[in-house]
PDB file of N, CA and C in Angstrom:
ATOM      1  N   UNK A   1      88.245  93.077  64.409  1.00 62.00           N
ATOM      2  CA  UNK A   1      88.103  94.248  65.247  1.00 62.00           C
ATOM      3  C   UNK A   1      89.206  94.216  66.313  1.00 62.00           C
ATOM      4  N   UNK A   2      89.848  95.337  66.528  1.00 71.00           N
ATOM      5  CA  UNK A   2      90.887  95.418  67.542  1.00 71.00           C
ATOM      6  C   UNK A   2      90.292  95.831  68.881  1.00 71.00           C
ATOM      7  N   UNK A   3      90.977  95.425  69.945  1.00 71.00           N
ATOM      8  CA  UNK A   3      90.542  95.756  71.300  1.00 71.00           C
ATOM      9  C   UNK A   3      91.643  96.590  71.948  1.00 71.00           C
ATOM     10  N   UNK A   4      91.310  97.794  72.465  1.00 75.00           N
ATOM     11  CA  UNK A   4      92.333  98.601  73.139  1.00 75.00           C
ATOM     12  C   UNK A   4      92.784  97.911  74.419  1.00 75.00           C
ATOM     13  N   UNK A   5      94.082  97.670  74.538  1.00 82.00           N
ATOM     14  CA  UNK A   5      94.625  96.943  75.675  1.00 82.00           C
ATOM     15  C   UNK A   5      96.006  97.488  75.982  1.00 82.00           C
ATOM     16  N   UNK A   6      96.303  97.713  77.260  1.00 87.00           N
ATOM     17  CA  UNK A   6      97.641  98.175  77.628  1.00 87.00           C
ATOM     18  C   UNK A   6      98.095  97.488  78.910  1.00 87.00           C
ATOM     19  N   UNK A   7      99.398  97.336  79.028  1.00 89.00           N
ATOM     20  CA  UNK A   7     100.010  96.783  80.228  1.00 89.00           C
ATOM     21  C   UNK A   7     100.668  97.939  80.967  1.00 89.00           C
ATOM     22  N   UNK A   8     100.310  98.125  82.226  1.00 88.00           N
ATOM     23  CA  UNK A   8     100.775  99.265  83.010  1.00 88.00           C
ATOM     24  C   UNK A   8     101.661  98.805  84.160  1.00 88.00           C
ATOM     25  N   UNK A   9     102.628  99.652  84.535  1.00 92.00           N
ATOM     26  CA  UNK A   9     103.532  99.337  85.644  1.00 92.00           C
ATOM     27  C   UNK A   9     103.397 100.341  86.775  1.00 92.00           C
ATOM     28  N   UNK A  10     102.502 101.316  86.600  1.00 94.00           N
ATOM     29  CA  UNK A  10     102.145 102.230  87.677  1.00 94.00           C
ATOM     30  C   UNK A  10     100.678 102.588  87.510  1.00 94.00           C
ATOM     31  N   UNK A  11     100.046 102.972  88.590  1.00 95.00           N
ATOM     32  CA  UNK A  11      98.621 103.309  88.569  1.00 95.00           C
ATOM     33  C   UNK A  11      98.474 104.814  88.711  1.00 95.00           C
ATOM     34  N   UNK A  12      97.876 105.443  87.712  1.00 94.00           N
ATOM     35  CA  UNK A  12      97.630 106.879  87.726  1.00 94.00           C
ATOM     36  C   UNK A  12      96.132 107.062  87.977  1.00 94.00           C
ATOM     37  N   UNK A  13      95.787 107.629  89.140  1.00 93.00           N
ATOM     38  CA  UNK A  13      94.398 107.666  89.577  1.00 93.00           C
ATOM     39  C   UNK A  13      93.613 108.878  89.082  1.00 93.00           C
ATOM     40  N   UNK A  14      94.276 109.993  88.830  1.00 92.00           N
ATOM     41  CA  UNK A  14      93.562 111.204  88.442  1.00 92.00           C
ATOM     42  C   UNK A  14      92.660 111.733  89.544  1.00 92.00           C
ATOM     43  N   UNK A  15      92.835 111.214  90.767  1.00 90.00           N
ATOM     44  CA  UNK A  15      92.002 111.632  91.893  1.00 90.00           C
ATOM     45  C   UNK A  15      90.616 111.016  91.872  1.00 90.00           C
ATOM     46  N   UNK A  16      90.395 109.993  91.040  1.00 94.00           N
ATOM     47  CA  UNK A  16      89.072 109.395  90.887  1.00 94.00           C
ATOM     48  C   UNK A  16      88.878 108.105  91.680  1.00 94.00           C
ATOM     49  N   UNK A  17      89.815 107.766  92.523  1.00 94.00           N
ATOM     50  CA  UNK A  17      89.693 106.538  93.301  1.00 94.00           C
ATOM     51  C   UNK A  17      88.609 106.678  94.373  1.00 94.00           C
ATOM     52  N   UNK A  18      87.974 105.579  94.707  1.00 96.00           N
ATOM     53  CA  UNK A  18      86.939 105.538  95.732  1.00 96.00           C
ATOM     54  C   UNK A  18      87.363 104.552  96.816  1.00 96.00           C
ATOM     55  N   UNK A  19      87.205 104.937  98.068  1.00 96.00           N
ATOM     56  CA  UNK A  19      87.535 104.045  99.172  1.00 96.00           C
ATOM     57  C   UNK A  19      86.563 102.864  99.185  1.00 96.00           C
ATOM     58  N   UNK A  20      87.086 101.659  99.398  1.00 96.00           N
ATOM     59  CA  UNK A  20      86.254 100.460  99.503  1.00 96.00           C
ATOM     60  C   UNK A  20      85.777 100.346 100.944  1.00 96.00           C
ATOM     61  N   UNK A  21      84.462 100.282 101.125  1.00 93.00           N
ATOM     62  CA  UNK A  21      83.889 100.209 102.471  1.00 93.00           C
ATOM     63  C   UNK A  21      84.308  98.916 103.162  1.00 93.00           C
ATOM     64  N   UNK A  22      84.488  99.007 104.466  1.00 92.00           N
ATOM     65  CA  UNK A  22      84.793  97.859 105.326  1.00 92.00           C
ATOM     66  C   UNK A  22      86.145  97.215 105.056  1.00 92.00           C
ATOM     67  N   UNK A  23      87.019  97.882 104.295  1.00 93.00           N
ATOM     68  CA  UNK A  23      88.366  97.346 104.055  1.00 93.00           C
ATOM     69  C   UNK A  23      89.354  98.499 104.185  1.00 93.00           C
ATOM     70  N   UNK A  24      90.178  98.460 105.193  1.00 91.00           N
ATOM     71  CA  UNK A  24      91.105  99.546 105.468  1.00 91.00           C
ATOM     72  C   UNK A  24      92.189  99.626 104.402  1.00 91.00           C
ATOM     73  N   UNK A  25      92.422 100.825 103.899  1.00 93.00           N
ATOM     74  CA  UNK A  25      93.442 101.130 102.895  1.00 93.00           C
ATOM     75  C   UNK A  25      93.193 100.478 101.540  1.00 93.00           C
ATOM     76  N   UNK A  26      91.939 100.124 101.227  1.00 97.00           N
ATOM     77  CA  UNK A  26      91.593  99.570  99.922  1.00 97.00           C
ATOM     78  C   UNK A  26      90.823 100.618  99.135  1.00 97.00           C
ATOM     79  N   UNK A  27      91.147 100.705  97.845  1.00 97.00           N
ATOM     80  CA  UNK A  27      90.528 101.680  96.961  1.00 97.00           C
ATOM     81  C   UNK A  27      90.153 101.008  95.647  1.00 97.00           C
ATOM     82  N   UNK A  28      89.189 101.590  94.953  1.00 97.00           N
ATOM     83  CA  UNK A  28      88.765 101.087  93.654  1.00 97.00           C
ATOM     84  C   UNK A  28      88.709 102.252  92.682  1.00 97.00           C
ATOM     85  N   UNK A  29      89.049 101.975  91.444  1.00 97.00           N
ATOM     86  CA  UNK A  29      89.007 103.007  90.409  1.00 97.00           C
ATOM     87  C   UNK A  29      88.562 102.376  89.095  1.00 97.00           C
ATOM     88  N   UNK A  30      87.779 103.116  88.325  1.00 97.00           N
ATOM     89  CA  UNK A  30      87.340 102.670  87.001  1.00 97.00           C
ATOM     90  C   UNK A  30      88.187 103.420  85.972  1.00 97.00           C
ATOM     91  N   UNK A  31      88.837 102.665  85.097  1.00 95.00           N
ATOM     92  CA  UNK A  31      89.729 103.231  84.085  1.00 95.00           C
ATOM     93  C   UNK A  31      89.176 102.930  82.698  1.00 95.00           C
ATOM     94  N   UNK A  32      89.386 103.827  81.755  1.00 92.00           N
ATOM     95  CA  UNK A  32      88.956 103.601  80.378  1.00 92.00           C
ATOM     96  C   UNK A  32      89.849 102.567  79.707  1.00 92.00           C
ATOM     97  N   UNK A  33      89.253 101.735  78.871  1.00 91.00           N
ATOM     98  CA  UNK A  33      89.997 100.715  78.138  1.00 91.00           C
ATOM     99  C   UNK A  33      90.325  99.527  79.018  1.00 91.00           C
ATOM    100  N   UNK A  34      90.961  98.548  78.405  1.00 94.00           N
ATOM    101  CA  UNK A  34      91.369  97.345  79.129  1.00 94.00           C
ATOM    102  C   UNK A  34      92.839  97.490  79.512  1.00 94.00           C
ATOM    103  N   UNK A  35      93.103  97.491  80.820  1.00 94.00           N
ATOM    104  CA  UNK A  35      94.462  97.670  81.316  1.00 94.00           C
ATOM    105  C   UNK A  35      94.820  96.495  82.219  1.00 94.00           C
ATOM    106  N   UNK A  36      96.065  96.067  82.107  1.00 95.00           N
ATOM    107  CA  UNK A  36      96.568  94.960  82.910  1.00 95.00           C
ATOM    108  C   UNK A  36      97.665  95.481  83.823  1.00 95.00           C
ATOM    109  N   UNK A  37      97.600  95.116  85.096  1.00 96.00           N
ATOM    110  CA  UNK A  37      98.592  95.515  86.092  1.00 96.00           C
ATOM    111  C   UNK A  37      99.170  94.256  86.727  1.00 96.00           C
ATOM    112  N   UNK A  38     100.404  94.326  87.227  1.00 95.00           N
ATOM    113  CA  UNK A  38     100.932  93.185  87.981  1.00 95.00           C
ATOM    114  C   UNK A  38     100.074  92.970  89.235  1.00 95.00           C
ATOM    115  N   UNK A  39      99.713  91.753  89.507  1.00 94.00           N
ATOM    116  CA  UNK A  39      98.874  91.436  90.661  1.00 94.00           C
ATOM    117  C   UNK A  39      99.750  91.108  91.869  1.00 94.00           C
ATOM    118  N   UNK A  40      99.339  91.604  93.048  1.00 90.00           N
ATOM    119  CA  UNK A  40     100.002  91.306  94.317  1.00 90.00           C
ATOM    120  C   UNK A  40     101.476  91.714  94.348  1.00 90.00           C
ATOM    121  N   UNK A  41     101.871  92.655  93.515  1.00 94.00           N
ATOM    122  CA  UNK A  41     103.224  93.220  93.509  1.00 94.00           C
ATOM    123  C   UNK A  41     103.111  94.708  93.779  1.00 94.00           C
ATOM    124  N   UNK A  42     104.091  95.273  94.471  1.00 95.00           N
ATOM    125  CA  UNK A  42     104.049  96.713  94.727  1.00 95.00           C
ATOM    126  C   UNK A  42     104.267  97.481  93.438  1.00 95.00           C
ATOM    127  N   UNK A  43     103.362  98.433  93.186  1.00 96.00           N
ATOM    128  CA  UNK A  43     103.508  99.328  92.047  1.00 96.00           C
ATOM    129  C   UNK A  43     103.346 100.762  92.539  1.00 96.00           C
ATOM    130  N   UNK A  44     103.823 101.709  91.755  1.00 95.00           N
ATOM    131  CA  UNK A  44     103.716 103.118  92.106  1.00 95.00           C
ATOM    132  C   UNK A  44     102.281 103.606  91.904  1.00 95.00           C
ATOM    133  N   UNK A  45     101.835 104.464  92.817  1.00 95.00           N
ATOM    134  CA  UNK A  45     100.529 105.116  92.706  1.00 95.00           C
ATOM    135  C   UNK A  45     100.785 106.614  92.569  1.00 95.00           C
ATOM    136  N   UNK A  46     100.243 107.221  91.495  1.00 93.00           N
ATOM    137  CA  UNK A  46     100.385 108.652  91.259  1.00 93.00           C
ATOM    138  C   UNK A  46      99.020 109.268  91.006  1.00 93.00           C
ATOM    139  N   UNK A  47      98.868 110.540  91.334  1.00 91.00           N
ATOM    140  CA  UNK A  47      97.618 111.265  91.078  1.00 91.00           C
ATOM    141  C   UNK A  47      97.470 111.525  89.568  1.00 91.00           C
ATOM    142  N   UNK A  48      98.557 111.977  88.908  1.00 90.00           N
ATOM    143  CA  UNK A  48      98.563 112.119  87.450  1.00 90.00           C
ATOM    144  C   UNK A  48      99.977 111.873  86.947  1.00 90.00           C
ATOM    145  N   UNK A  49     100.145 111.834  85.629  1.00 87.00           N
ATOM    146  CA  UNK A  49     101.436 111.463  85.030  1.00 87.00           C
ATOM    147  C   UNK A  49     102.588 112.358  85.470  1.00 87.00           C
ATOM    148  N   UNK A  50     102.331 113.633  85.682  1.00 86.00           N
ATOM    149  CA  UNK A  50     103.419 114.566  85.996  1.00 86.00           C
ATOM    150  C   UNK A  50     103.542 114.866  87.493  1.00 86.00           C
ATOM    151  N   UNK A  51     102.716 114.247  88.328  1.00 82.00           N
ATOM    152  CA  UNK A  51     102.764 114.540  89.762  1.00 82.00           C
ATOM    153  C   UNK A  51     103.752 113.634  90.480  1.00 82.00           C
ATOM    154  N   UNK A  52     104.043 114.007  91.727  1.00 82.00           N
ATOM    155  CA  UNK A  52     104.911 113.183  92.559  1.00 82.00           C
ATOM    156  C   UNK A  52     104.203 111.894  92.943  1.00 82.00           C
ATOM    157  N   UNK A  53     104.979 110.967  93.393  1.00 88.00           N
ATOM    158  CA  UNK A  53     104.493 109.674  93.844  1.00 88.00           C
ATOM    159  C   UNK A  53     103.630 109.833  95.093  1.00 88.00           C
ATOM    160  N   UNK A  54     102.435 109.219  95.104  1.00 89.00           N
ATOM    161  CA  UNK A  54     101.586 109.198  96.296  1.00 89.00           C
ATOM    162  C   UNK A  54     102.098 108.150  97.266  1.00 89.00           C
ATOM    163  N   UNK A  55     102.419 106.992  96.722  1.00 93.00           N
ATOM    164  CA  UNK A  55     102.881 105.871  97.531  1.00 93.00           C
ATOM    165  C   UNK A  55     102.935 104.618  96.686  1.00 93.00           C
ATOM    166  N   UNK A  56     102.883 103.475  97.361  1.00 96.00           N
ATOM    167  CA  UNK A  56     102.911 102.194  96.676  1.00 96.00           C
ATOM    168  C   UNK A  56     101.666 101.401  97.041  1.00 96.00           C
ATOM    169  N   UNK A  57     101.189 100.631  96.096  1.00 96.00           N
ATOM    170  CA  UNK A  57     100.015  99.810  96.329  1.00 96.00           C
ATOM    171  C   UNK A  57     100.164  98.458  95.679  1.00 96.00           C
ATOM    172  N   UNK A  58      99.247  97.556  96.036  1.00 97.00           N
ATOM    173  CA  UNK A  58      99.194  96.225  95.434  1.00 97.00           C
ATOM    174  C   UNK A  58      97.818  96.039  94.818  1.00 97.00           C
ATOM    175  N   UNK A  59      97.781  95.715  93.536  1.00 97.00           N
ATOM    176  CA  UNK A  59      96.513  95.443  92.868  1.00 97.00           C
ATOM    177  C   UNK A  59      96.034  94.072  93.331  1.00 97.00           C
ATOM    178  N   UNK A  60      94.801  94.028  93.844  1.00 97.00           N
ATOM    179  CA  UNK A  60      94.252  92.773  94.370  1.00 97.00           C
ATOM    180  C   UNK A  60      93.130  92.210  93.505  1.00 97.00           C
ATOM    181  N   UNK A  61      92.533  93.055  92.653  1.00 96.00           N
ATOM    182  CA  UNK A  61      91.447  92.570  91.798  1.00 96.00           C
ATOM    183  C   UNK A  61      91.327  93.437  90.555  1.00 96.00           C
ATOM    184  N   UNK A  62      91.149  92.788  89.409  1.00 97.00           N
ATOM    185  CA  UNK A  62      90.897  93.478  88.142  1.00 97.00           C
ATOM    186  C   UNK A  62      89.649  92.889  87.507  1.00 97.00           C
ATOM    187  N   UNK A  63      88.781  93.761  87.006  1.00 97.00           N
ATOM    188  CA  UNK A  63      87.598  93.324  86.277  1.00 97.00           C
ATOM    189  C   UNK A  63      87.548  94.099  84.975  1.00 97.00           C
ATOM    190  N   UNK A  64      87.373  93.402  83.872  1.00 95.00           N
ATOM    191  CA  UNK A  64      87.261  94.037  82.560  1.00 95.00           C
ATOM    192  C   UNK A  64      85.848  93.852  82.035  1.00 95.00           C
ATOM    193  N   UNK A  65      85.195  94.950  81.683  1.00 95.00           N
ATOM    194  CA  UNK A  65      83.902  94.860  81.009  1.00 95.00           C
ATOM    195  C   UNK A  65      83.552  96.214  80.414  1.00 95.00           C
ATOM    196  N   UNK A  66      82.799  96.175  79.327  1.00 93.00           N
ATOM    197  CA  UNK A  66      82.310  97.388  78.656  1.00 93.00           C
ATOM    198  C   UNK A  66      83.422  98.380  78.347  1.00 93.00           C
ATOM    199  N   UNK A  67      84.562  97.879  77.881  1.00 91.00           N
ATOM    200  CA  UNK A  67      85.714  98.717  77.531  1.00 91.00           C
ATOM    201  C   UNK A  67      86.218  99.534  78.724  1.00 91.00           C
ATOM    202  N   UNK A  68      86.104  98.966  79.916  1.00 94.00           N
ATOM    203  CA  UNK A  68      86.615  99.605  81.130  1.00 94.00           C
ATOM    204  C   UNK A  68      87.334  98.570  81.997  1.00 94.00           C
ATOM    205  N   UNK A  69      88.248  99.066  82.808  1.00 96.00           N
ATOM    206  CA  UNK A  69      88.937  98.244  83.796  1.00 96.00           C
ATOM    207  C   UNK A  69      88.548  98.745  85.175  1.00 96.00           C
ATOM    208  N   UNK A  70      88.067  97.853  86.017  1.00 97.00           N
ATOM    209  CA  UNK A  70      87.795  98.181  87.413  1.00 97.00           C
ATOM    210  C   UNK A  70      88.932  97.583  88.216  1.00 97.00           C
ATOM    211  N   UNK A  71      89.707  98.449  88.833  1.00 97.00           N
ATOM    212  CA  UNK A  71      90.914  98.047  89.547  1.00 97.00           C
ATOM    213  C   UNK A  71      90.732  98.300  91.043  1.00 97.00           C
ATOM    214  N   UNK A  72      90.927  97.263  91.844  1.00 97.00           N
ATOM    215  CA  UNK A  72      90.895  97.402  93.298  1.00 97.00           C
ATOM    216  C   UNK A  72      92.311  97.181  93.800  1.00 97.00           C
ATOM    217  N   UNK A  73      92.782  98.124  94.615  1.00 97.00           N
ATOM    218  CA  UNK A  73      94.151  98.031  95.115  1.00 97.00           C
ATOM    219  C   UNK A  73      94.210  98.380  96.594  1.00 97.00           C
ATOM    220  N   UNK A  74      95.256  97.897  97.226  1.00 96.00           N
ATOM    221  CA  UNK A  74      95.516  98.210  98.628  1.00 96.00           C
ATOM    222  C   UNK A  74      96.704  99.148  98.687  1.00 96.00           C
ATOM    223  N   UNK A  75      96.542 100.280  99.324  1.00 94.00           N
ATOM    224  CA  UNK A  75      97.636 101.218  99.529  1.00 94.00           C
ATOM    225  C   UNK A  75      98.507 100.679 100.655  1.00 94.00           C
ATOM    226  N   UNK A  76      99.768 100.341 100.350  1.00 95.00           N
ATOM    227  CA  UNK A  76     100.627  99.718 101.358  1.00 95.00           C
ATOM    228  C   UNK A  76     101.631 100.697 101.977  1.00 95.00           C
ATOM    229  N   UNK A  77     101.934 101.773 101.269  1.00 91.00           N
ATOM    230  CA  UNK A  77     102.785 102.818 101.867  1.00 91.00           C
ATOM    231  C   UNK A  77     102.410 104.151 101.255  1.00 91.00           C
ATOM    232  N   UNK A  78     102.459 105.188 102.079  1.00 86.00           N
ATOM    233  CA  UNK A  78     102.058 106.532 101.690  1.00 86.00           C
ATOM    234  C   UNK A  78     103.264 107.460 101.842  1.00 86.00           C
ATOM    235  N   UNK A  79     103.528 108.276 100.790  1.00 82.00           N
ATOM    236  CA  UNK A  79     104.670 109.198 100.840  1.00 82.00           C
ATOM    237  C   UNK A  79     104.347 110.503 101.505  1.00 82.00           C
ATOM    238  N   UNK A  80     103.110 110.980 101.392  1.00 66.00           N
ATOM    239  CA  UNK A  80     102.705 112.204 102.066  1.00 66.00           C
ATOM    240  C   UNK A  80     101.195 112.178 102.245  1.00 66.00           C
ATOM    241  N   UNK A  81     100.681 113.018 103.101  1.00 60.00           N
ATOM    242  CA  UNK A  81      99.250 113.066 103.327  1.00 60.00           C
ATOM    243  C   UNK A  81      98.518 113.940 102.328  1.00 60.00           C
ATOM    244  N   UNK A  82      99.227 114.668 101.500  1.00 53.00           N
ATOM    245  CA  UNK A  82      98.587 115.541 100.496  1.00 53.00           C
ATOM    246  C   UNK A  82      98.591 114.824  99.199  1.00 53.00           C
TER     247      UNK A  82
END
């Protein structure tokens, strides 16, 4: 049996990110499939594939279960408020 797995170099949120309580500028998002991101390195954050860059973030935690990836990241720089 094959397992869907991809390695990503940018995080596309689709506007589904949730703010992590009690941690400033930390967000969490649940993604379909198993995805791997560089840890503790700045990566691009985008709302969707064709949108402009939101800013840069660092992935601080990844959890894989039930064919989903739970990604927690810290937004380290913001390009615009919209």
